[in-house]
Amino acid sequence: INALKLSFGLALAAAVVNLVMGMIIVWALVRYRFPGRRIFDAIIDIPFALPTAVAGVALTALFAQRGWLGAPLAELGIKVAFTPLGIFIAMIFIGIPFVVRTVQPVLIDLDTDIEESAASLGASRWDTLWRVVLPSLLPAMLTGFALAFARAVGEYGSVIFIAGNLPNVSEIAPLLIVIRLSEYRYADATAIAVVMLLVGFVI
């Protein structure tokens, strides 16, 4: 139960962060031109291209207590590697492309004339965003959110390295399935897998 709570809870939180950050990234990529935009656009796809184990090792090295990012955070008293926070960061990393690549083509196809029409009729920028743009993007946003959530829930390779895999602390459900299979406890592994399968089907 703890492993399922950890997997689904952190995946949901990561999907929410990915939705917000993904929308900001998409808006910047589509509506603005800036130096290095194409490189930044390509960087978004790195989680797709990297083998998950490589991503896990890289994140663990970065956020370890002596890592480039982990060392300054450790000085602030924040430990990332081998904690649920590390799992959360790994889930954000592997989920962000799903939101960006799902919403981006829809925003590209969204004609700016409708925004100009709303402005000419007296709508503020906030009203235009809330009443004109977001309703058009909502189906794509929900799809990206669901994909990022589902990917995070089932993620294994990039999470197990940074998680530390401490029972009842940082042990995710996919890892627990593998552990139960290695112990020949097939019924236990199947029970966990069925719960994940049902939730994945609903998503």
PDB file of C-alpha atoms in Angstrom:
ATOM      1  CA  ILE A   1       0.000   0.000   0.000  1.00  0.00           C
ATOM      2  CA  ASN A   2       2.852   2.379   0.819  1.00  0.00           C
ATOM      3  CA  ALA A   3       4.516   1.645  -2.523  1.00  0.00           C
ATOM      4  CA  LEU A   4       1.257   2.269  -4.397  1.00  0.00           C
ATOM      5  CA  LYS A   5       0.598   5.491  -2.465  1.00  0.00           C
ATOM      6  CA  LEU A   6       4.130   6.681  -3.223  1.00  0.00           C
ATOM      7  CA  SER A   7       3.922   5.821  -6.913  1.00  0.00           C
ATOM      8  CA  PHE A   8       0.483   7.298  -7.547  1.00  0.00           C
ATOM      9  CA  GLY A   9       0.854  10.278  -5.200  1.00  0.00           C
ATOM     10  CA  LEU A  10       4.198  11.437  -6.546  1.00  0.00           C
ATOM     11  CA  ALA A  11       3.137  10.719 -10.150  1.00  0.00           C
ATOM     12  CA  LEU A  12       0.052  12.905  -9.698  1.00  0.00           C
ATOM     13  CA  ALA A  13       2.097  15.726  -8.154  1.00  0.00           C
ATOM     14  CA  ALA A  14       4.711  15.440 -10.915  1.00  0.00           C
ATOM     15  CA  ALA A  15       1.997  15.507 -13.608  1.00  0.00           C
ATOM     16  CA  VAL A  16       0.541  18.710 -12.125  1.00  0.00           C
ATOM     17  CA  VAL A  17       3.988  20.352 -12.132  1.00  0.00           C
ATOM     18  CA  ASN A  18       4.587  19.103 -15.680  1.00  0.00           C
ATOM     19  CA  LEU A  19       1.265  20.549 -16.827  1.00  0.00           C
ATOM     20  CA  VAL A  20       2.062  24.012 -15.455  1.00  0.00           C
ATOM     21  CA  MET A  21       5.713  24.067 -16.516  1.00  0.00           C
ATOM     22  CA  GLY A  22       4.892  22.396 -19.833  1.00  0.00           C
ATOM     23  CA  MET A  23       2.359  25.108 -20.687  1.00  0.00           C
ATOM     24  CA  ILE A  24       4.914  27.824 -19.935  1.00  0.00           C
ATOM     25  CA  ILE A  25       7.516  26.075 -22.107  1.00  0.00           C
ATOM     26  CA  VAL A  26       5.046  25.537 -24.965  1.00  0.00           C
ATOM     27  CA  TRP A  27       3.935  29.167 -24.870  1.00  0.00           C
ATOM     28  CA  ALA A  28       7.546  30.374 -24.970  1.00  0.00           C
ATOM     29  CA  LEU A  29       8.498  28.026 -27.810  1.00  0.00           C
ATOM     30  CA  VAL A  30       5.474  28.804 -29.982  1.00  0.00           C
ATOM     31  CA  ARG A  31       4.807  32.487 -29.357  1.00  0.00           C
ATOM     32  CA  TYR A  32       8.334  33.885 -28.947  1.00  0.00           C
ATOM     33  CA  ARG A  33      11.541  33.899 -30.955  1.00  0.00           C
ATOM     34  CA  PHE A  34      14.780  33.958 -28.976  1.00  0.00           C
ATOM     35  CA  PRO A  35      18.407  32.833 -29.435  1.00  0.00           C
ATOM     36  CA  GLY A  36      18.813  29.103 -28.869  1.00  0.00           C
ATOM     37  CA  ARG A  37      15.095  28.368 -29.245  1.00  0.00           C
ATOM     38  CA  ARG A  38      15.710  25.386 -31.545  1.00  0.00           C
ATOM     39  CA  ILE A  39      18.305  23.931 -29.161  1.00  0.00           C
ATOM     40  CA  PHE A  40      15.937  24.370 -26.225  1.00  0.00           C
ATOM     41  CA  ASP A  41      13.174  22.743 -28.271  1.00  0.00           C
ATOM     42  CA  ALA A  42      15.447  19.759 -28.956  1.00  0.00           C
ATOM     43  CA  ILE A  43      16.434  19.445 -25.271  1.00  0.00           C
ATOM     44  CA  ILE A  44      12.774  18.776 -24.420  1.00  0.00           C
ATOM     45  CA  ASP A  45      13.051  15.431 -26.252  1.00  0.00           C
ATOM     46  CA  ILE A  46      16.062  14.172 -24.267  1.00  0.00           C
ATOM     47  CA  PRO A  47      13.919  12.021 -21.930  1.00  0.00           C
ATOM     48  CA  PHE A  48      12.502  10.286 -25.030  1.00  0.00           C
ATOM     49  CA  ALA A  49      15.965   9.597 -26.451  1.00  0.00           C
ATOM     50  CA  LEU A  50      17.786   8.496 -23.291  1.00  0.00           C
ATOM     51  CA  PRO A  51      17.527   4.929 -22.039  1.00  0.00           C
ATOM     52  CA  THR A  52      15.758   5.156 -18.699  1.00  0.00           C
ATOM     53  CA  ALA A  53      18.669   3.615 -16.805  1.00  0.00           C
ATOM     54  CA  VAL A  54      21.019   6.272 -18.218  1.00  0.00           C
ATOM     55  CA  ALA A  55      18.621   9.005 -17.125  1.00  0.00           C
ATOM     56  CA  GLY A  56      18.466   7.463 -13.652  1.00  0.00           C
ATOM     57  CA  VAL A  57      22.238   7.281 -13.281  1.00  0.00           C
ATOM     58  CA  ALA A  58      22.647  10.860 -14.574  1.00  0.00           C
ATOM     59  CA  LEU A  59      20.008  12.252 -12.194  1.00  0.00           C
ATOM     60  CA  THR A  60      21.518  10.364  -9.264  1.00  0.00           C
ATOM     61  CA  ALA A  61      24.991  11.726 -10.068  1.00  0.00           C
ATOM     62  CA  LEU A  62      23.632  15.280 -10.381  1.00  0.00           C
ATOM     63  CA  PHE A  63      21.618  15.201  -7.158  1.00  0.00           C
ATOM     64  CA  ALA A  64      23.953  13.110  -4.975  1.00  0.00           C
ATOM     65  CA  GLN A  65      25.322  14.955  -1.937  1.00  0.00           C
ATOM     66  CA  ARG A  66      28.535  15.712  -3.847  1.00  0.00           C
ATOM     67  CA  GLY A  67      26.840  16.212  -7.217  1.00  0.00           C
ATOM     68  CA  TRP A  68      26.637  19.475  -9.156  1.00  0.00           C
ATOM     69  CA  LEU A  69      23.095  20.164  -7.996  1.00  0.00           C
ATOM     70  CA  GLY A  70      23.042  18.004  -4.885  1.00  0.00           C
ATOM     71  CA  ALA A  71      25.983  19.711  -3.150  1.00  0.00           C
ATOM     72  CA  PRO A  72      24.472  23.229  -3.019  1.00  0.00           C
ATOM     73  CA  LEU A  73      21.108  21.758  -2.005  1.00  0.00           C
ATOM     74  CA  ALA A  74      22.790  19.713   0.752  1.00  0.00           C
ATOM     75  CA  GLU A  75      24.260  22.927   2.160  1.00  0.00           C
ATOM     76  CA  LEU A  76      20.700  24.211   2.452  1.00  0.00           C
ATOM     77  CA  GLY A  77      19.712  21.012   4.258  1.00  0.00           C
ATOM     78  CA  ILE A  78      17.816  19.564   1.293  1.00  0.00           C
ATOM     79  CA  LYS A  79      18.576  15.957   0.432  1.00  0.00           C
ATOM     80  CA  VAL A  80      17.336  14.808  -2.969  1.00  0.00           C
ATOM     81  CA  ALA A  81      19.012  11.522  -3.905  1.00  0.00           C
ATOM     82  CA  PHE A  82      17.608   8.416  -2.193  1.00  0.00           C
ATOM     83  CA  THR A  83      14.469  10.208  -0.980  1.00  0.00           C
ATOM     84  CA  PRO A  84      10.896  10.635  -2.282  1.00  0.00           C
ATOM     85  CA  LEU A  85      11.967  14.092  -3.488  1.00  0.00           C
ATOM     86  CA  GLY A  86      14.417  12.398  -5.853  1.00  0.00           C
ATOM     87  CA  ILE A  87      11.623  10.197  -7.203  1.00  0.00           C
ATOM     88  CA  PHE A  88       9.492  13.304  -7.721  1.00  0.00           C
ATOM     89  CA  ILE A  89      12.256  15.042  -9.712  1.00  0.00           C
ATOM     90  CA  ALA A  90      12.857  11.941 -11.852  1.00  0.00           C
ATOM     91  CA  MET A  91       9.121  11.732 -12.615  1.00  0.00           C
ATOM     92  CA  ILE A  92       9.061  15.389 -13.662  1.00  0.00           C
ATOM     93  CA  PHE A  93      12.077  14.821 -15.919  1.00  0.00           C
ATOM     94  CA  ILE A  94      10.580  11.871 -17.776  1.00  0.00           C
ATOM     95  CA  GLY A  95       7.055  13.374 -17.971  1.00  0.00           C
ATOM     96  CA  ILE A  96       7.613  16.920 -19.264  1.00  0.00           C
ATOM     97  CA  PRO A  97       7.946  15.985 -22.978  1.00  0.00           C
ATOM     98  CA  PHE A  98       4.485  14.382 -22.958  1.00  0.00           C
ATOM     99  CA  VAL A  99       2.816  17.671 -22.049  1.00  0.00           C
ATOM    100  CA  VAL A 100       4.964  19.812 -24.344  1.00  0.00           C
ATOM    101  CA  ARG A 101       4.676  17.596 -27.420  1.00  0.00           C
ATOM    102  CA  THR A 102       0.929  17.092 -26.954  1.00  0.00           C
ATOM    103  CA  VAL A 103       0.009  20.766 -26.539  1.00  0.00           C
ATOM    104  CA  GLN A 104       2.590  22.314 -28.882  1.00  0.00           C
ATOM    105  CA  PRO A 105       0.990  21.369 -32.243  1.00  0.00           C
ATOM    106  CA  VAL A 106      -2.438  22.490 -31.028  1.00  0.00           C
ATOM    107  CA  LEU A 107      -1.109  25.902 -29.994  1.00  0.00           C
ATOM    108  CA  ILE A 108       0.756  26.217 -33.309  1.00  0.00           C
ATOM    109  CA  ASP A 109      -2.525  25.590 -35.179  1.00  0.00           C
ATOM    110  CA  LEU A 110      -4.456  28.032 -32.980  1.00  0.00           C
ATOM    111  CA  ASP A 111      -4.953  31.153 -35.072  1.00  0.00           C
ATOM    112  CA  THR A 112      -3.837  34.347 -33.325  1.00  0.00           C
ATOM    113  CA  ASP A 113      -6.672  36.177 -35.116  1.00  0.00           C
ATOM    114  CA  ILE A 114      -9.126  34.942 -32.486  1.00  0.00           C
ATOM    115  CA  GLU A 115      -6.997  36.512 -29.755  1.00  0.00           C
ATOM    116  CA  GLU A 116      -6.846  39.781 -31.697  1.00  0.00           C
ATOM    117  CA  SER A 117     -10.624  39.651 -32.196  1.00  0.00           C
ATOM    118  CA  ALA A 118     -11.139  39.178 -28.458  1.00  0.00           C
ATOM    119  CA  ALA A 119      -8.829  42.111 -27.736  1.00  0.00           C
ATOM    120  CA  SER A 120     -10.660  44.304 -30.257  1.00  0.00           C
ATOM    121  CA  LEU A 121     -13.926  43.497 -28.457  1.00  0.00           C
ATOM    122  CA  GLY A 122     -12.454  44.717 -25.180  1.00  0.00           C
ATOM    123  CA  ALA A 123     -11.179  41.531 -23.580  1.00  0.00           C
ATOM    124  CA  SER A 124      -8.162  41.855 -21.317  1.00  0.00           C
ATOM    125  CA  ARG A 125      -5.148  39.579 -21.877  1.00  0.00           C
ATOM    126  CA  TRP A 126      -6.249  37.465 -18.917  1.00  0.00           C
ATOM    127  CA  ASP A 127      -9.810  37.157 -20.259  1.00  0.00           C
ATOM    128  CA  THR A 128      -8.461  36.197 -23.687  1.00  0.00           C
ATOM    129  CA  LEU A 129      -6.213  33.546 -22.170  1.00  0.00           C
ATOM    130  CA  TRP A 130      -8.908  32.166 -19.848  1.00  0.00           C
ATOM    131  CA  ARG A 131     -11.929  32.291 -22.184  1.00  0.00           C
ATOM    132  CA  VAL A 132     -10.436  31.920 -25.662  1.00  0.00           C
ATOM    133  CA  VAL A 133      -7.056  30.198 -25.608  1.00  0.00           C
ATOM    134  CA  LEU A 134      -7.305  27.703 -22.723  1.00  0.00           C
ATOM    135  CA  PRO A 135     -10.683  26.200 -23.783  1.00  0.00           C
ATOM    136  CA  SER A 136      -9.148  25.431 -27.178  1.00  0.00           C
ATOM    137  CA  LEU A 137      -6.102  23.842 -25.553  1.00  0.00           C
ATOM    138  CA  LEU A 138      -7.958  21.984 -22.780  1.00  0.00           C
ATOM    139  CA  PRO A 139      -8.317  18.581 -24.538  1.00  0.00           C
ATOM    140  CA  ALA A 140      -4.612  18.555 -25.423  1.00  0.00           C
ATOM    141  CA  MET A 141      -3.697  19.674 -21.882  1.00  0.00           C
ATOM    142  CA  LEU A 142      -5.728  16.867 -20.332  1.00  0.00           C
ATOM    143  CA  THR A 143      -4.177  14.348 -22.718  1.00  0.00           C
ATOM    144  CA  GLY A 144      -0.658  15.541 -21.913  1.00  0.00           C
ATOM    145  CA  PHE A 145      -1.438  15.458 -18.185  1.00  0.00           C
ATOM    146  CA  ALA A 146      -2.783  11.899 -18.404  1.00  0.00           C
ATOM    147  CA  LEU A 147       0.199  10.699 -20.457  1.00  0.00           C
ATOM    148  CA  ALA A 148       2.705  12.293 -18.063  1.00  0.00           C
ATOM    149  CA  PHE A 149       0.870  10.779 -15.085  1.00  0.00           C
ATOM    150  CA  ALA A 150       0.680   7.312 -16.609  1.00  0.00           C
ATOM    151  CA  ARG A 151       4.346   7.385 -17.632  1.00  0.00           C
ATOM    152  CA  ALA A 152       5.425   8.490 -14.149  1.00  0.00           C
ATOM    153  CA  VAL A 153       3.361   5.792 -12.426  1.00  0.00           C
ATOM    154  CA  GLY A 154       4.915   3.031 -14.506  1.00  0.00           C
ATOM    155  CA  GLU A 155       8.437   4.443 -14.671  1.00  0.00           C
ATOM    156  CA  TYR A 156      11.151   2.091 -13.453  1.00  0.00           C
ATOM    157  CA  GLY A 157      14.650   2.637 -14.839  1.00  0.00           C
ATOM    158  CA  SER A 158      15.069   6.351 -14.216  1.00  0.00           C
ATOM    159  CA  VAL A 159      13.483   6.181 -10.741  1.00  0.00           C
ATOM    160  CA  ILE A 160      15.068   3.175  -9.020  1.00  0.00           C
ATOM    161  CA  PHE A 161      18.587   4.630  -9.045  1.00  0.00           C
ATOM    162  CA  ILE A 162      17.671   7.936  -7.427  1.00  0.00           C
ATOM    163  CA  ALA A 163      15.009   6.452  -5.130  1.00  0.00           C
ATOM    164  CA  GLY A 164      17.269   4.496  -2.802  1.00  0.00           C
ATOM    165  CA  ASN A 165      14.508   1.868  -2.610  1.00  0.00           C
ATOM    166  CA  LEU A 166      13.971   1.959   1.155  1.00  0.00           C
ATOM    167  CA  PRO A 167      10.848  -0.055   2.113  1.00  0.00           C
ATOM    168  CA  ASN A 168       7.953   2.195   3.179  1.00  0.00           C
ATOM    169  CA  VAL A 169      10.070   5.275   2.422  1.00  0.00           C
ATOM    170  CA  SER A 170      11.206   5.390  -1.221  1.00  0.00           C
ATOM    171  CA  GLU A 171      10.162   2.049  -2.699  1.00  0.00           C
ATOM    172  CA  ILE A 172       7.957   2.424  -5.776  1.00  0.00           C
ATOM    173  CA  ALA A 173       5.332  -0.086  -6.910  1.00  0.00           C
ATOM    174  CA  PRO A 174       7.079  -1.185 -10.159  1.00  0.00           C
ATOM    175  CA  LEU A 175      10.208  -2.031  -8.161  1.00  0.00           C
ATOM    176  CA  LEU A 176       8.146  -3.944  -5.612  1.00  0.00           C
ATOM    177  CA  ILE A 177       6.669  -6.028  -8.436  1.00  0.00           C
ATOM    178  CA  VAL A 178      10.180  -6.960  -9.597  1.00  0.00           C
ATOM    179  CA  ILE A 179      11.229  -7.782  -6.019  1.00  0.00           C
ATOM    180  CA  ARG A 180       8.209 -10.045  -5.498  1.00  0.00           C
ATOM    181  CA  LEU A 181       8.907 -11.813  -8.800  1.00  0.00           C
ATOM    182  CA  SER A 182      12.531 -12.415  -7.780  1.00  0.00           C
ATOM    183  CA  GLU A 183      11.219 -13.954  -4.546  1.00  0.00           C
ATOM    184  CA  TYR A 184       8.872 -16.198  -6.590  1.00  0.00           C
ATOM    185  CA  ARG A 185       5.881 -14.570  -4.883  1.00  0.00           C
ATOM    186  CA  TYR A 186       3.903 -14.408  -8.110  1.00  0.00           C
ATOM    187  CA  ALA A 187       0.518 -13.827  -6.477  1.00  0.00           C
ATOM    188  CA  ASP A 188       1.842 -10.771  -4.633  1.00  0.00           C
ATOM    189  CA  ALA A 189       3.411  -9.360  -7.789  1.00  0.00           C
ATOM    190  CA  THR A 190       0.207  -9.996  -9.728  1.00  0.00           C
ATOM    191  CA  ALA A 191      -1.911  -8.244  -7.079  1.00  0.00           C
ATOM    192  CA  ILE A 192       0.194  -5.083  -7.293  1.00  0.00           C
ATOM    193  CA  ALA A 193       0.280  -5.260 -11.090  1.00  0.00           C
ATOM    194  CA  VAL A 194      -3.514  -5.652 -11.342  1.00  0.00           C
ATOM    195  CA  VAL A 195      -4.066  -2.502  -9.258  1.00  0.00           C
ATOM    196  CA  MET A 196      -1.675  -0.558 -11.514  1.00  0.00           C
ATOM    197  CA  LEU A 197      -3.287  -2.045 -14.621  1.00  0.00           C
ATOM    198  CA  LEU A 198      -6.789  -1.038 -13.529  1.00  0.00           C
ATOM    199  CA  VAL A 199      -5.741   2.517 -12.656  1.00  0.00           C
ATOM    200  CA  GLY A 200      -3.781   2.776 -15.921  1.00  0.00           C
ATOM    201  CA  PHE A 201      -6.835   1.606 -17.863  1.00  0.00           C
ATOM    202  CA  VAL A 202      -9.026   4.244 -16.175  1.00  0.00           C
ATOM    203  CA  ILE A 203      -6.455   6.935 -16.939  1.00  0.00           C
TER     204      ILE A 203
END
